[in-house]
């Protein structure tokens, strides 16, 4: 039984006793003594003492921050899921334009030509991976040819910037080797037009790793 309920029952009990006093015109001495003890001990207080009210108030105060934290975590989780889905998007997906816009923004926010060139080469690597993903679904899709073109455009732009700012950078050679390893296995899965695009691209990056004379 709760303490609040017990208090109410005590009050009702004492009032009942008071409603039926002795014939002498006043409460019985035993009743007066019990009432005095109850009042002194605080058992007849109709409101809960501070120590009992505090937990409820505290819970209420904690509940609001807790709900706020849950909402924040939920929003952060949703953003992480959305970011991951955007990163995994390939040409033709709903989120793909957002992915390309984010890449473009990152390139344009570069502090100098060298950094911008590196980010453009990173975009070219991403395009190569997207082509590989597209080949798993449809080799005749026009998206394959467009993505191959975007890959070459980013490569040429990035190489141009790096050779102008860091002509002896080892990053160019590493990039070309990595791209060759990604693109060469695709050749057998491309149609004739796409294969011509990929072959021309491989010829271009092959010159980037040729030994200097």
XYZ file of C-alpha atoms in Angstrom:
213
model
C 0.000 0.000 0.000
C 1.358 3.441 -0.875
C 2.084 5.979 1.844
C -0.250 8.530 0.266
C -3.114 6.062 0.296
C -2.343 5.131 3.916
C -2.515 8.811 4.886
C -5.927 9.178 3.275
C -7.208 6.145 5.158
C -5.875 7.516 8.435
C -7.621 10.818 7.833
C -10.900 9.050 7.058
C -10.473 6.874 10.163
C -9.869 9.858 12.434
C -12.754 11.839 10.938
C -15.036 8.864 11.455
C -14.031 8.692 15.089
C -14.517 12.443 15.425
C -17.988 12.217 13.851
C -19.112 9.898 16.659
C -17.782 11.469 19.911
C -18.599 10.274 23.381
C -21.744 11.428 25.158
C -19.615 13.771 27.249
C -19.651 16.306 24.377
C -16.039 15.978 23.219
C -13.592 13.516 21.667
C -12.470 10.668 23.794
C -9.062 11.133 25.431
C -7.697 8.182 23.495
C -8.795 9.789 20.188
C -7.210 13.109 21.120
C -3.966 11.354 21.952
C -3.900 9.428 18.655
C -4.702 12.610 16.715
C -1.943 14.498 18.465
C 0.556 11.718 17.689
C -0.527 11.591 14.075
C -0.181 15.343 13.650
C 3.229 15.403 15.306
C 4.487 12.522 13.201
C 3.081 14.062 10.025
C 1.124 10.977 9.077
C -2.040 13.000 8.440
C -0.475 15.428 5.958
C -2.525 15.292 2.798
C 0.379 16.309 0.607
C 3.489 14.253 0.222
C 6.647 15.542 1.904
C 9.423 17.024 -0.185
C 11.450 13.854 -0.220
C 8.491 12.021 -1.788
C 7.662 14.726 -4.320
C 11.255 15.202 -5.373
C 11.631 11.879 -7.216
C 8.543 12.616 -9.319
C 9.757 16.091 -10.199
C 13.201 14.720 -10.875
C 11.808 12.043 -13.178
C 9.844 14.669 -15.042
C 12.932 16.803 -15.397
C 14.996 13.851 -16.573
C 12.299 12.733 -18.993
C 12.565 15.867 -21.143
C 16.364 15.675 -21.625
C 16.021 11.939 -22.212
C 13.467 12.486 -24.974
C 15.701 15.173 -26.437
C 18.681 12.813 -26.407
C 16.647 10.057 -28.038
C 15.512 12.467 -30.751
C 19.086 13.638 -31.306
C 20.380 10.089 -31.544
C 17.579 9.187 -33.916
C 18.393 12.150 -36.143
C 22.099 11.340 -36.078
C 21.357 7.725 -36.952
C 19.122 8.778 -39.824
C 21.828 11.105 -41.113
C 24.415 8.336 -40.938
C 22.145 5.964 -42.829
C 21.409 8.649 -45.434
C 25.110 9.473 -45.779
C 26.020 5.823 -46.225
C 23.244 5.334 -48.777
C 24.432 8.407 -50.666
C 28.025 7.194 -50.669
C 26.927 3.802 -52.029
C 24.729 5.313 -54.773
C 25.555 4.525 -58.411
C 24.430 6.235 -61.630
C 20.676 5.900 -61.967
C 19.994 5.856 -58.212
C 17.841 8.567 -56.659
C 20.637 9.742 -54.362
C 23.333 9.740 -57.047
C 22.957 13.443 -57.970
C 23.464 14.283 -54.301
C 26.635 12.214 -54.270
C 28.007 14.005 -57.318
C 27.054 17.393 -55.890
C 28.929 16.600 -52.679
C 32.018 15.562 -54.658
C 31.868 18.719 -56.764
C 31.562 20.894 -53.667
C 34.560 19.191 -52.086
C 36.642 19.787 -55.212
C 35.704 23.461 -55.401
C 36.454 23.965 -51.721
C 40.033 22.783 -52.229
C 42.630 25.218 -50.946
C 44.961 24.943 -53.943
C 45.399 23.296 -57.340
C 47.354 20.362 -55.928
C 44.599 19.437 -53.482
C 41.967 19.987 -56.127
C 43.832 17.714 -58.519
C 44.039 14.968 -55.888
C 40.322 15.174 -55.222
C 39.549 14.995 -58.932
C 41.631 11.835 -59.175
C 39.707 10.450 -56.200
C 36.500 11.157 -58.126
C 37.936 9.299 -61.135
C 38.596 6.274 -58.932
C 35.013 6.437 -57.702
C 33.722 6.526 -61.287
C 35.738 3.400 -62.085
C 34.125 1.552 -59.180
C 30.702 2.724 -60.309
C 31.301 1.333 -63.799
C 32.150 -2.021 -62.240
C 28.883 -1.907 -60.281
C 26.868 -1.015 -63.363
C 28.364 -3.912 -65.311
C 26.881 -6.267 -62.767
C 23.402 -5.149 -63.802
C 23.425 -4.147 -67.465
C 26.314 -3.872 -69.940
C 24.224 -2.037 -72.516
C 23.128 0.745 -70.191
C 23.989 4.228 -71.489
C 25.023 5.043 -67.945
C 28.154 2.926 -68.408
C 29.402 5.031 -71.310
C 28.603 8.289 -69.512
C 30.374 7.149 -66.358
C 33.439 6.116 -68.362
C 33.489 9.590 -69.893
C 33.147 11.247 -66.484
C 36.001 9.078 -65.234
C 38.277 10.214 -68.054
C 37.314 13.875 -67.673
C 38.124 13.820 -63.954
C 41.381 11.982 -64.630
C 42.605 14.417 -67.250
C 41.661 17.440 -65.144
C 43.291 16.035 -62.006
C 46.479 14.998 -63.824
C 46.729 18.406 -65.465
C 46.586 20.179 -62.114
C 49.048 17.847 -60.414
C 51.633 17.905 -63.204
C 51.466 21.675 -63.155
C 51.921 22.000 -59.386
C 53.757 18.761 -58.503
C 55.303 17.392 -61.727
C 57.325 14.743 -59.877
C 54.543 13.605 -57.560
C 54.468 9.850 -56.985
C 50.711 10.119 -56.513
C 50.220 10.231 -60.279
C 51.975 6.919 -60.837
C 50.143 5.241 -57.967
C 46.826 6.507 -59.265
C 47.502 5.222 -62.791
C 48.497 1.780 -61.530
C 45.404 1.509 -59.354
C 43.103 2.609 -62.162
C 44.595 0.141 -64.583
C 43.978 -2.682 -62.128
C 40.349 -1.587 -61.835
C 39.540 -0.900 -65.481
C 41.353 -3.717 -67.305
C 39.119 -6.508 -65.905
C 36.076 -4.670 -67.262
C 37.069 -4.946 -70.923
C 35.523 -8.367 -71.492
C 32.196 -7.145 -70.127
C 31.862 -3.969 -72.208
C 30.181 -3.565 -75.549
C 32.268 -2.361 -78.488
C 31.696 1.340 -77.962
C 32.364 1.105 -74.259
C 35.414 -1.056 -74.822
C 36.831 1.625 -77.135
C 36.360 4.222 -74.404
C 38.045 2.056 -71.784
C 40.928 1.126 -74.095
C 41.592 4.782 -74.886
C 41.580 5.564 -71.185
C 44.052 2.774 -70.454
C 46.361 4.059 -73.180
C 46.250 7.498 -71.601
C 47.077 6.403 -68.059
C 49.728 3.963 -69.350
C 51.747 6.971 -70.426
C 51.603 8.281 -66.905
C 53.574 5.331 -65.521
C 56.067 4.988 -68.400
C 59.666 5.274 -67.160
C 61.227 8.666 -67.690
C 63.957 8.872 -70.320
